[in-house]
Amino acid sequence: MGTRAEQNRDDPDLGVLAGRLLFAVQDELFTKLAAEGYGDLHPRHGAVLAYLEPGGVRATELAQLSGQHKQVIGKLIDELEELGYVERRPDLADRRAKLVCPTERGHAELRAAAKIMNAIQDRHARRLGRERYAAFKEAFADITDHQRRR
């Protein structure tokens, strides 16, 4: 039967595989971002940066989209604001709310990150074949959505 560690090596479960993928993608993304002048960013900032929209997004929505607690998102927004990537602006649709909006530097970082992520995805699509990669992403997204609803 073997130990749990041996089982994970031979047939890693979904959590182990998802974690390995996340850490490998983050490592490549943030290493390349650092080479392009964004060395002050860390993988934890992805919980905000990955979900920013040009017109801004509320912190509560960032928390929901990322799966992080609102307090964690608030701290990350504070860090990114201090680093010059985002700013808080009033939400014209609701005066009580604030929108987290990318600054000029934030927009530049988002473009750089999108270019890097597109290259990573394109590399895997070429390696697996575009149809097989599209089916993988569709299945992975379905499993992720189903698991998050639990």
Coordinates of C-alpha atoms in Angstrom, one line a residue:
M1 CA 0.0 0.0 0.0
G2 CA 2.8 2.5 0.9
T3 CA 2.8 5.7 2.9
R4 CA 0.9 8.8 1.9
A5 CA 4.1 10.4 0.7
E6 CA 4.8 7.4 -1.5
Q7 CA 1.3 7.5 -2.9
N8 CA 1.6 11.3 -3.6
R9 CA 4.8 10.7 -5.5
D10 CA 3.4 7.8 -7.6
D11 CA -0.2 9.2 -8.1
P12 CA -0.5 12.7 -6.8
D13 CA -4.0 13.8 -5.8
L14 CA -5.8 16.8 -7.3
G15 CA -4.6 19.2 -4.6
V16 CA -1.0 18.2 -5.0
L17 CA -1.2 18.6 -8.8
A18 CA -3.0 21.9 -8.5
G19 CA -0.4 23.2 -6.0
R20 CA 2.5 22.1 -8.2
L21 CA 1.0 23.8 -11.2
L22 CA 0.3 27.0 -9.3
F23 CA 3.8 27.2 -7.8
A24 CA 5.5 26.5 -11.1
V25 CA 3.5 29.0 -13.0
Q26 CA 3.9 31.6 -10.3
D27 CA 7.7 31.0 -10.2
E28 CA 8.0 31.5 -14.0
L29 CA 5.6 34.5 -14.1
F30 CA 7.2 36.4 -11.2
T31 CA 10.8 35.6 -12.3
K32 CA 10.0 37.1 -15.7
L33 CA 8.1 40.0 -14.3
A34 CA 11.1 40.8 -12.1
A35 CA 13.4 40.7 -15.2
E36 CA 11.0 43.3 -16.8
G37 CA 11.3 45.7 -13.8
Y38 CA 8.5 44.4 -11.5
G39 CA 10.8 42.8 -8.9
D40 CA 8.9 44.4 -6.0
L41 CA 5.9 42.0 -6.6
H42 CA 5.4 38.7 -5.0
P43 CA 3.2 35.7 -5.8
R44 CA 0.8 36.7 -3.0
H45 CA 0.0 39.9 -4.9
G46 CA -1.6 37.7 -7.6
A47 CA -4.7 37.4 -5.5
V48 CA -5.4 41.1 -6.5
L49 CA -3.5 41.6 -9.7
A50 CA -5.1 38.6 -11.5
Y51 CA -8.6 40.0 -11.0
L52 CA -8.1 43.7 -11.6
E53 CA -10.1 45.3 -14.3
P54 CA -9.3 48.6 -16.1
G55 CA -12.3 50.4 -14.6
G56 CA -11.6 49.0 -11.1
V57 CA -13.1 46.3 -8.9
R58 CA -14.4 46.3 -5.3
A59 CA -12.3 44.6 -2.6
T60 CA -15.2 42.3 -1.8
E61 CA -15.3 41.1 -5.3
L62 CA -11.5 40.5 -5.3
A63 CA -11.9 38.4 -2.2
Q64 CA -14.7 36.4 -3.8
L65 CA -12.9 35.8 -7.1
S66 CA -9.6 34.9 -5.4
G67 CA -11.0 32.8 -2.6
Q68 CA -9.0 34.9 -0.1
H69 CA -10.5 36.5 3.1
K70 CA -11.4 40.2 2.7
Q71 CA -8.8 41.1 5.4
V72 CA -6.1 39.5 3.4
I73 CA -7.2 41.3 0.2
G74 CA -7.2 44.6 2.1
K75 CA -3.6 44.1 3.2
L76 CA -2.6 43.2 -0.3
I77 CA -4.3 46.2 -1.7
D78 CA -2.5 48.4 0.9
E79 CA 0.8 46.9 -0.2
L80 CA 0.1 47.3 -3.9
E81 CA -1.1 50.9 -3.3
E82 CA 2.2 51.6 -1.5
L83 CA 4.1 50.1 -4.4
G84 CA 2.2 52.2 -6.9
Y85 CA 0.3 49.5 -8.8
V86 CA -3.3 50.4 -7.6
E87 CA -5.2 53.2 -6.2
R88 CA -8.6 53.3 -4.4
R89 CA -11.2 55.5 -6.1
P90 CA -14.8 56.2 -5.1
D91 CA -17.4 53.9 -6.7
L92 CA -19.8 56.2 -8.5
A93 CA -22.5 53.5 -8.4
D94 CA -22.3 53.4 -4.6
R95 CA -20.7 56.2 -2.6
R96 CA -20.0 54.0 0.3
A97 CA -17.8 51.7 -1.8
K98 CA -14.3 52.1 -3.2
L99 CA -13.0 50.6 -6.4
V100 CA -9.4 49.2 -6.6
C101 CA -8.1 50.6 -9.9
P102 CA -4.8 49.9 -11.6
T103 CA -2.5 52.9 -11.9
E104 CA -0.4 53.6 -15.0
R105 CA 2.3 51.3 -13.5
G106 CA -0.4 48.7 -12.7
H107 CA -1.7 48.8 -16.3
A108 CA 1.9 48.2 -17.6
E109 CA 2.4 45.3 -15.2
L110 CA -1.0 43.8 -16.2
R111 CA 0.1 43.9 -19.9
A112 CA 3.4 42.4 -19.1
A113 CA 1.9 39.6 -17.0
A114 CA -0.7 38.9 -19.7
K115 CA 2.0 38.6 -22.3
I116 CA 4.0 36.1 -20.1
M117 CA 0.9 34.1 -19.2
N118 CA -0.1 33.9 -22.9
A119 CA 3.4 32.6 -23.7
I120 CA 3.2 29.9 -21.0
Q121 CA -0.3 28.8 -22.2
D122 CA 0.8 28.8 -25.8
R123 CA 3.8 26.7 -24.9
H124 CA 1.6 24.1 -23.3
A125 CA -1.0 24.2 -26.1
R126 CA 1.8 23.6 -28.7
R127 CA 3.2 20.7 -26.6
L128 CA -0.2 19.0 -26.0
G129 CA -2.0 20.1 -29.1
R130 CA -4.4 23.0 -29.1
E131 CA -7.6 20.8 -28.9
R132 CA -6.2 18.7 -26.1
Y133 CA -5.1 21.8 -24.2
A134 CA -8.4 23.5 -24.6
A135 CA -10.2 20.3 -23.3
F136 CA -7.8 20.2 -20.4
K137 CA -8.5 23.8 -19.5
E138 CA -12.2 23.3 -19.8
A139 CA -12.2 20.2 -17.6
F140 CA -9.8 21.9 -15.1
A141 CA -12.0 25.0 -14.9
D142 CA -15.1 22.8 -14.4
I143 CA -13.5 20.9 -11.5
T144 CA -12.3 24.1 -10.0
D145 CA -15.7 25.7 -10.1
H146 CA -17.4 22.6 -8.7
Q147 CA -14.9 22.4 -5.9
R148 CA -15.3 26.1 -5.0
R149 CA -19.1 25.8 -4.7
R150 CA -18.7 23.2 -1.9

